Amino acid sequence: MQADPKLNLSKVENGQLPPLSRRIFDKYDKDQSGNIDAKDFGSLCYDLGYFLSPQEVQVAVNMIDQNGDGKINLKEFTHFWATDARFDKLRLSDKELEWMYAAVRYFRFFDKDSNGLMDRNEFAKVHADLVKNGQTSRTLDQVLGDIDTSGDGQVSFNEYVQWWKKPRAQR
């Protein structure tokens, strides 16, 4: 990573620079769209000393992407960047990576409009499949009450993953 010639020590010392998270985000938002795609996020991680395989990059983007559009916006990136162990949670064991990849495929199978969110009708099909396969015995309304932590009436991929990580007795 090359030093940015526009930066100088006096600006850093005087607090005249945008937060580091913003400067890093802007560097990798090459098209200035307000989003970082998976390829650029992979480069960001590698430049900062965290090489991730293409599968790990896609899983990481899915974990950080809160609105389900497949990209990382500034708000999502800032939230990710604010955690001390920001890269630790992106490193998954082979078993965890396999599980996450299966969760992504399962979610996407039922997300018919591919918007990264499931409304009640879409999730009802997931729920029926989960009941059929013995993964939950709770009603659709009970599961939706637990899984929709944002309260927006939709299930995001991240909400789904967090719910799925709970012990079966709580699902």
C-alpha positions as a Markdown table, in Angstrom:
| # | Residue | x | y | z |
|---|---|---|---|---|
| 1 | Met | 0.0 | 0.0 | 0.0 |
| 2 | Gln | 1.5 | 3.3 | -1.0 |
| 3 | Ala | 1.4 | 6.4 | 1.2 |
| 4 | Asp | -1.2 | 9.0 | 0.2 |
| 5 | Pro | 0.7 | 12.1 | -1.0 |
| 6 | Lys | -2.3 | 14.3 | 0.1 |
| 7 | Leu | -1.8 | 13.3 | 3.7 |
| 8 | Asn | 0.6 | 15.2 | 5.9 |
| 9 | Leu | 1.4 | 14.9 | 9.6 |
| 10 | Ser | 0.1 | 18.3 | 10.6 |
| 11 | Lys | -3.4 | 17.4 | 9.3 |
| 12 | Val | -3.3 | 14.2 | 11.2 |
| 13 | Glu | -2.1 | 15.9 | 14.4 |
| 14 | Asn | -4.7 | 18.7 | 14.1 |
| 15 | Gly | -7.6 | 16.2 | 13.5 |
| 16 | Gln | -8.4 | 17.8 | 10.1 |
| 17 | Leu | -8.7 | 14.5 | 8.3 |
| 18 | Pro | -11.9 | 12.4 | 7.9 |
| 19 | Pro | -11.9 | 9.3 | 10.2 |
| 20 | Leu | -9.6 | 6.5 | 9.1 |
| 21 | Ser | -12.6 | 4.3 | 8.3 |
| 22 | Arg | -13.9 | 6.9 | 5.8 |
| 23 | Arg | -10.4 | 7.3 | 4.2 |
| 24 | Ile | -10.1 | 3.6 | 3.7 |
| 25 | Phe | -13.6 | 3.2 | 2.4 |
| 26 | Asp | -13.1 | 6.0 | -0.1 |
| 27 | Lys | -9.8 | 4.4 | -1.3 |
| 28 | Tyr | -11.5 | 1.2 | -2.2 |
| 29 | Asp | -14.7 | 2.8 | -3.5 |
| 30 | Lys | -12.9 | 3.2 | -6.8 |
| 31 | Asp | -16.0 | 4.1 | -8.9 |
| 32 | Gln | -17.2 | 6.5 | -6.2 |
| 33 | Ser | -20.6 | 4.7 | -6.2 |
| 34 | Gly | -20.8 | 4.8 | -2.4 |
| 35 | Asn | -20.3 | 1.0 | -2.2 |
| 36 | Ile | -17.4 | -1.4 | -2.1 |
| 37 | Asp | -17.9 | -4.6 | -4.1 |
| 38 | Ala | -16.6 | -8.1 | -3.2 |
| 39 | Lys | -13.5 | -7.7 | -5.4 |
| 40 | Asp | -12.5 | -4.4 | -3.8 |
| 41 | Phe | -13.2 | -5.7 | -0.3 |
| 42 | Gly | -10.9 | -8.6 | -1.0 |
| 43 | Ser | -8.2 | -6.2 | -2.1 |
| 44 | Leu | -8.8 | -4.1 | 1.0 |
| 45 | Cys | -8.4 | -7.1 | 3.3 |
| 46 | Tyr | -5.2 | -8.3 | 1.5 |
| 47 | Asp | -3.7 | -4.8 | 1.5 |
| 48 | Leu | -4.2 | -4.7 | 5.3 |
| 49 | Gly | -2.6 | -8.1 | 5.8 |
| 50 | Tyr | -5.6 | -10.4 | 5.7 |
| 51 | Phe | -5.8 | -12.6 | 2.7 |
| 52 | Leu | -9.2 | -14.2 | 2.2 |
| 53 | Ser | -10.1 | -16.8 | -0.5 |
| 54 | Pro | -12.8 | -15.7 | -2.9 |
| 55 | Gln | -15.3 | -17.8 | -0.9 |
| 56 | Glu | -14.2 | -16.1 | 2.3 |
| 57 | Val | -14.5 | -12.7 | 0.7 |
| 58 | Gln | -18.1 | -13.5 | -0.5 |
| 59 | Val | -19.1 | -14.8 | 3.0 |
| 60 | Ala | -17.5 | -11.7 | 4.6 |
| 61 | Val | -19.4 | -9.3 | 2.3 |
| 62 | Asn | -22.6 | -11.2 | 3.1 |
| 63 | Met | -21.8 | -10.8 | 6.9 |
| 64 | Ile | -21.1 | -7.1 | 6.6 |
| 65 | Asp | -23.8 | -6.2 | 4.1 |
| 66 | Gln | -26.9 | -5.3 | 6.2 |
| 67 | Asn | -29.2 | -4.2 | 3.5 |
| 68 | Gly | -28.8 | -7.3 | 1.3 |
| 69 | Asp | -27.6 | -5.6 | -1.9 |
| 70 | Gly | -24.4 | -7.6 | -2.2 |
| 71 | Lys | -22.2 | -4.6 | -1.6 |
| 72 | Ile | -20.8 | -2.7 | 1.4 |
| 73 | Asn | -21.9 | 0.9 | 1.9 |
| 74 | Leu | -20.2 | 3.4 | 4.1 |
| 75 | Lys | -22.6 | 2.9 | 7.1 |
| 76 | Glu | -22.0 | -0.9 | 6.9 |
| 77 | Phe | -18.3 | -0.5 | 6.6 |
| 78 | Thr | -18.1 | 2.0 | 9.5 |
| 79 | His | -20.0 | -0.5 | 11.7 |
| 80 | Phe | -17.6 | -3.3 | 10.6 |
| 81 | Trp | -14.6 | -1.1 | 11.1 |
| 82 | Ala | -15.6 | -0.1 | 14.6 |
| 83 | Thr | -15.1 | -3.5 | 16.1 |
| 84 | Asp | -11.7 | -4.3 | 17.6 |
| 85 | Ala | -11.6 | -7.8 | 16.2 |
| 86 | Arg | -13.0 | -6.7 | 12.7 |
| 87 | Phe | -10.9 | -9.3 | 10.8 |
| 88 | Asp | -11.1 | -12.1 | 13.3 |
| 89 | Lys | -14.8 | -12.7 | 12.7 |
| 90 | Leu | -14.1 | -12.9 | 8.9 |
| 91 | Arg | -11.7 | -15.8 | 9.4 |
| 92 | Leu | -13.7 | -19.0 | 9.6 |
| 93 | Ser | -12.6 | -22.6 | 10.1 |
| 94 | Asp | -13.3 | -24.9 | 7.2 |
| 95 | Lys | -16.4 | -26.3 | 9.0 |
| 96 | Glu | -17.7 | -22.7 | 9.7 |
| 97 | Leu | -17.0 | -21.7 | 6.1 |
| 98 | Glu | -18.8 | -24.7 | 4.7 |
| 99 | Trp | -21.8 | -24.0 | 7.0 |
| 100 | Met | -21.9 | -20.4 | 6.1 |
| 101 | Tyr | -21.7 | -21.2 | 2.4 |
| 102 | Ala | -24.6 | -23.7 | 2.8 |
| 103 | Ala | -26.6 | -21.0 | 4.7 |
| 104 | Val | -26.0 | -18.5 | 1.8 |
| 105 | Arg | -27.2 | -21.1 | -0.8 |
| 106 | Tyr | -30.2 | -22.0 | 1.3 |
| 107 | Phe | -31.2 | -18.3 | 1.9 |
| 108 | Arg | -30.7 | -17.4 | -1.8 |
| 109 | Phe | -32.8 | -20.4 | -2.9 |
| 110 | Phe | -35.8 | -19.0 | -1.0 |
| 111 | Asp | -35.0 | -15.3 | -1.7 |
| 112 | Lys | -36.9 | -15.4 | -5.1 |
| 113 | Asp | -36.5 | -11.7 | -5.9 |
| 114 | Ser | -32.8 | -11.8 | -4.9 |
| 115 | Asn | -32.9 | -8.6 | -2.8 |
| 116 | Gly | -31.2 | -10.1 | 0.2 |
| 117 | Leu | -34.4 | -9.8 | 2.3 |
| 118 | Met | -37.3 | -12.1 | 2.8 |
| 119 | Asp | -40.8 | -10.8 | 3.4 |
| 120 | Arg | -43.3 | -12.8 | 5.3 |
| 121 | Asn | -44.5 | -14.8 | 2.2 |
| 122 | Glu | -40.9 | -15.7 | 1.2 |
| 123 | Phe | -40.0 | -16.7 | 4.8 |
| 124 | Ala | -43.2 | -18.8 | 5.2 |
| 125 | Lys | -41.7 | -21.2 | 2.6 |
| 126 | Val | -38.4 | -21.3 | 4.6 |
| 127 | His | -40.4 | -21.9 | 7.8 |
| 128 | Ala | -42.3 | -24.8 | 6.2 |
| 129 | Asp | -39.1 | -26.4 | 5.0 |
| 130 | Leu | -37.5 | -26.0 | 8.5 |
| 131 | Val | -40.5 | -27.6 | 10.1 |
| 132 | Lys | -40.5 | -30.4 | 7.6 |
| 133 | Asn | -36.9 | -31.1 | 8.3 |
| 134 | Gly | -37.2 | -31.0 | 12.1 |
| 135 | Gln | -35.2 | -27.7 | 12.5 |
| 136 | Thr | -38.0 | -25.9 | 14.4 |
| 137 | Ser | -41.3 | -26.8 | 15.9 |
| 138 | Arg | -42.3 | -23.2 | 16.6 |
| 139 | Thr | -45.0 | -21.3 | 14.6 |
| 140 | Leu | -44.2 | -18.9 | 11.8 |
| 141 | Asp | -45.1 | -15.9 | 14.0 |
| 142 | Gln | -42.9 | -17.1 | 16.8 |
| 143 | Val | -39.9 | -17.6 | 14.5 |
| 144 | Leu | -40.5 | -14.3 | 12.8 |
| 145 | Gly | -40.7 | -12.6 | 16.2 |
| 146 | Asp | -37.3 | -14.0 | 17.1 |
| 147 | Ile | -35.6 | -13.6 | 13.8 |
| 148 | Asp | -36.7 | -10.1 | 12.7 |
| 149 | Thr | -34.5 | -8.3 | 15.2 |
| 150 | Ser | -34.7 | -5.0 | 13.3 |
| 151 | Gly | -38.5 | -5.1 | 13.5 |
| 152 | Asp | -38.9 | -4.1 | 9.9 |
| 153 | Gly | -41.2 | -7.0 | 9.0 |
| 154 | Gln | -38.5 | -8.6 | 6.8 |
| 155 | Val | -35.8 | -11.2 | 7.4 |
| 156 | Ser | -32.3 | -10.1 | 6.3 |
| 157 | Phe | -29.5 | -12.6 | 5.6 |
| 158 | Asn | -27.7 | -11.5 | 8.7 |
| 159 | Glu | -30.8 | -11.9 | 10.9 |
| 160 | Tyr | -31.3 | -15.4 | 9.4 |
| 161 | Val | -27.7 | -16.4 | 10.2 |
| 162 | Gln | -27.7 | -15.1 | 13.7 |
| 163 | Trp | -31.0 | -17.0 | 14.4 |
| 164 | Trp | -29.6 | -20.2 | 12.8 |
| 165 | Lys | -26.6 | -20.1 | 15.0 |
| 166 | Lys | -28.8 | -20.5 | 18.1 |
| 167 | Pro | -29.1 | -23.9 | 19.6 |
| 168 | Arg | -32.0 | -25.9 | 18.1 |
| 169 | Ala | -34.0 | -25.7 | 21.3 |
| 170 | Gln | -34.2 | -21.9 | 20.9 |
| 171 | Arg | -35.2 | -22.1 | 17.2 |
